[in-house]
Rosetta silent file (secondary structure, phi, psi, omega in degrees, C-alpha in Angstrom):
SEQUENCE: MVTDFPFLMQSMAWPLALLLAWFLGERLYEAWQVPRVTSYVAVGLAGSLINLPG
SCORE:     score description
SCORE:     0.000 S_00000001
   1 L     0.000  132.134  175.147  -79.260   36.080  -69.263 S_00000001
   2 L   -88.541  125.579 -174.384  -79.445   36.762  -65.480 S_00000001
   3 L  -108.235   -4.186 -172.790  -75.976   36.623  -63.991 S_00000001
   4 L   -99.020   75.146 -177.509  -76.957   38.249  -60.561 S_00000001
   5 H   -62.949  -42.122  177.603  -77.973   34.982  -58.762 S_00000001
   6 H   -57.876  -41.502  179.530  -78.263   36.537  -55.218 S_00000001
   7 H   -65.862  -36.782 -178.084  -80.704   39.129  -56.494 S_00000001
   8 H   -69.553  -44.397  178.896  -82.644   36.374  -58.393 S_00000001
   9 H   -64.347  -31.987 -175.821  -82.906   34.117  -55.276 S_00000001
  10 H   -74.151  -33.670 -172.663  -83.929   37.218  -53.090 S_00000001
  11 H   -85.591  -11.791  178.105  -86.644   38.210  -55.536 S_00000001
  12 L   -98.076   -3.731 -178.534  -87.994   34.633  -55.636 S_00000001
  13 H   -67.002  -52.520 -176.202  -88.069   34.217  -51.826 S_00000001
  14 H   -67.890  -40.788  173.478  -91.364   35.755  -50.979 S_00000001
  15 H   -58.987  -46.931 -177.202  -93.352   34.056  -53.820 S_00000001
  16 H   -65.913  -37.748  176.837  -91.888   30.734  -52.865 S_00000001
  17 H   -67.120  -34.507  178.539  -92.598   31.222  -49.262 S_00000001
  18 H   -74.898  -32.430  173.960  -96.255   32.106  -49.835 S_00000001
  19 H   -67.688  -43.958  176.574  -96.547   28.976  -52.169 S_00000001
  20 H   -62.495  -46.208  179.437  -95.226   26.834  -49.469 S_00000001
  21 H   -54.703  -46.597 -173.595  -97.411   28.255  -46.746 S_00000001
  22 H   -62.641  -50.711 -174.207 -100.412   27.838  -48.995 S_00000001
  23 H   -66.608  -41.182  178.800  -99.557   24.281  -49.965 S_00000001
  24 H   -66.083  -41.130 -179.749  -98.845   23.131  -46.311 S_00000001
  25 H   -54.793  -49.607 -179.202 -101.997   24.881  -45.199 S_00000001
  26 H   -63.456  -46.980 -173.693 -104.166   23.017  -47.663 S_00000001
  27 H   -73.732  -34.475  173.333 -102.595   19.602  -46.976 S_00000001
  28 H   -67.964  -36.214  178.930 -102.654   19.932  -43.204 S_00000001
  29 H   -58.466  -53.702  179.392 -106.369   21.035  -43.273 S_00000001
  30 H   -48.725  -49.787 -170.369 -107.216   18.102  -45.499 S_00000001
  31 H   -83.034  -40.417  179.182 -105.368   15.529  -43.473 S_00000001
  32 H  -126.114    8.011  179.264 -105.948   16.684  -39.819 S_00000001
  33 L    65.049   25.810  172.612 -108.336   19.652  -39.922 S_00000001
  34 L   -70.313  135.880  176.843 -105.533   21.904  -38.777 S_00000001
  35 L   -50.878  129.515 -179.302 -106.325   25.611  -39.219 S_00000001
  36 L   -57.450  -26.798 -179.117 -104.667   26.859  -42.333 S_00000001
  37 H   -64.582  -25.386  179.893 -103.319   29.984  -40.602 S_00000001
  38 H   -56.506  -36.447  178.247 -101.247   27.619  -38.472 S_00000001
  39 H   -78.995  -29.800  177.977  -99.029   26.815  -41.484 S_00000001
  40 H   -59.892  -45.500 -168.117  -98.882   30.396  -42.519 S_00000001
  41 H   -77.599  -35.961  171.992  -97.418   31.273  -39.119 S_00000001
  42 H   -55.648  -49.951  179.222  -95.098   28.160  -39.107 S_00000001
  43 H   -66.015  -34.838  175.505  -93.640   29.179  -42.438 S_00000001
  44 H   -66.604  -33.966  174.799  -93.150   32.653  -41.372 S_00000001
  45 H   -71.999  -39.021 -174.306  -91.376   31.697  -38.168 S_00000001
  46 H   -63.584  -47.336 -178.406  -89.251   29.251  -40.135 S_00000001
  47 H   -64.235  -20.113 -177.951  -88.416   32.105  -42.654 S_00000001
  48 H   -87.162  -11.497  172.321  -87.502   34.380  -39.934 S_00000001
  49 H   -77.517  -26.120 -176.866  -84.731   32.039  -38.716 S_00000001
  50 L   -80.064  126.155  176.179  -82.966   32.138  -42.098 S_00000001
  51 L  -116.109  108.938  178.085  -80.610   35.073  -41.973 S_00000001
  52 L  -101.417  136.417 -177.850  -79.682   35.871  -45.511 S_00000001
  53 L   -69.795  128.905 -176.774  -76.927   38.482  -46.198 S_00000001
  54 L  -122.430    0.000    0.000  -78.343   41.276  -48.003 S_00000001
C-alpha cells in the first residue's frame, strides 16, 4: 500500500497534465478549429503557475 501521497501525486502530475492537454486540444479543435498546440501551451502555462513544494 502506498503511504507516500506527495510522491504519488508528484509522479502522476505529468501524465495527467499531458492527458488534459490532449483532451482539451481535441475538443477545442473539433468545436472551434483552434490549433491543438494552443491547448498544449495553455496547459503548460497553467501548470507553471502551480508551485508545488518539492
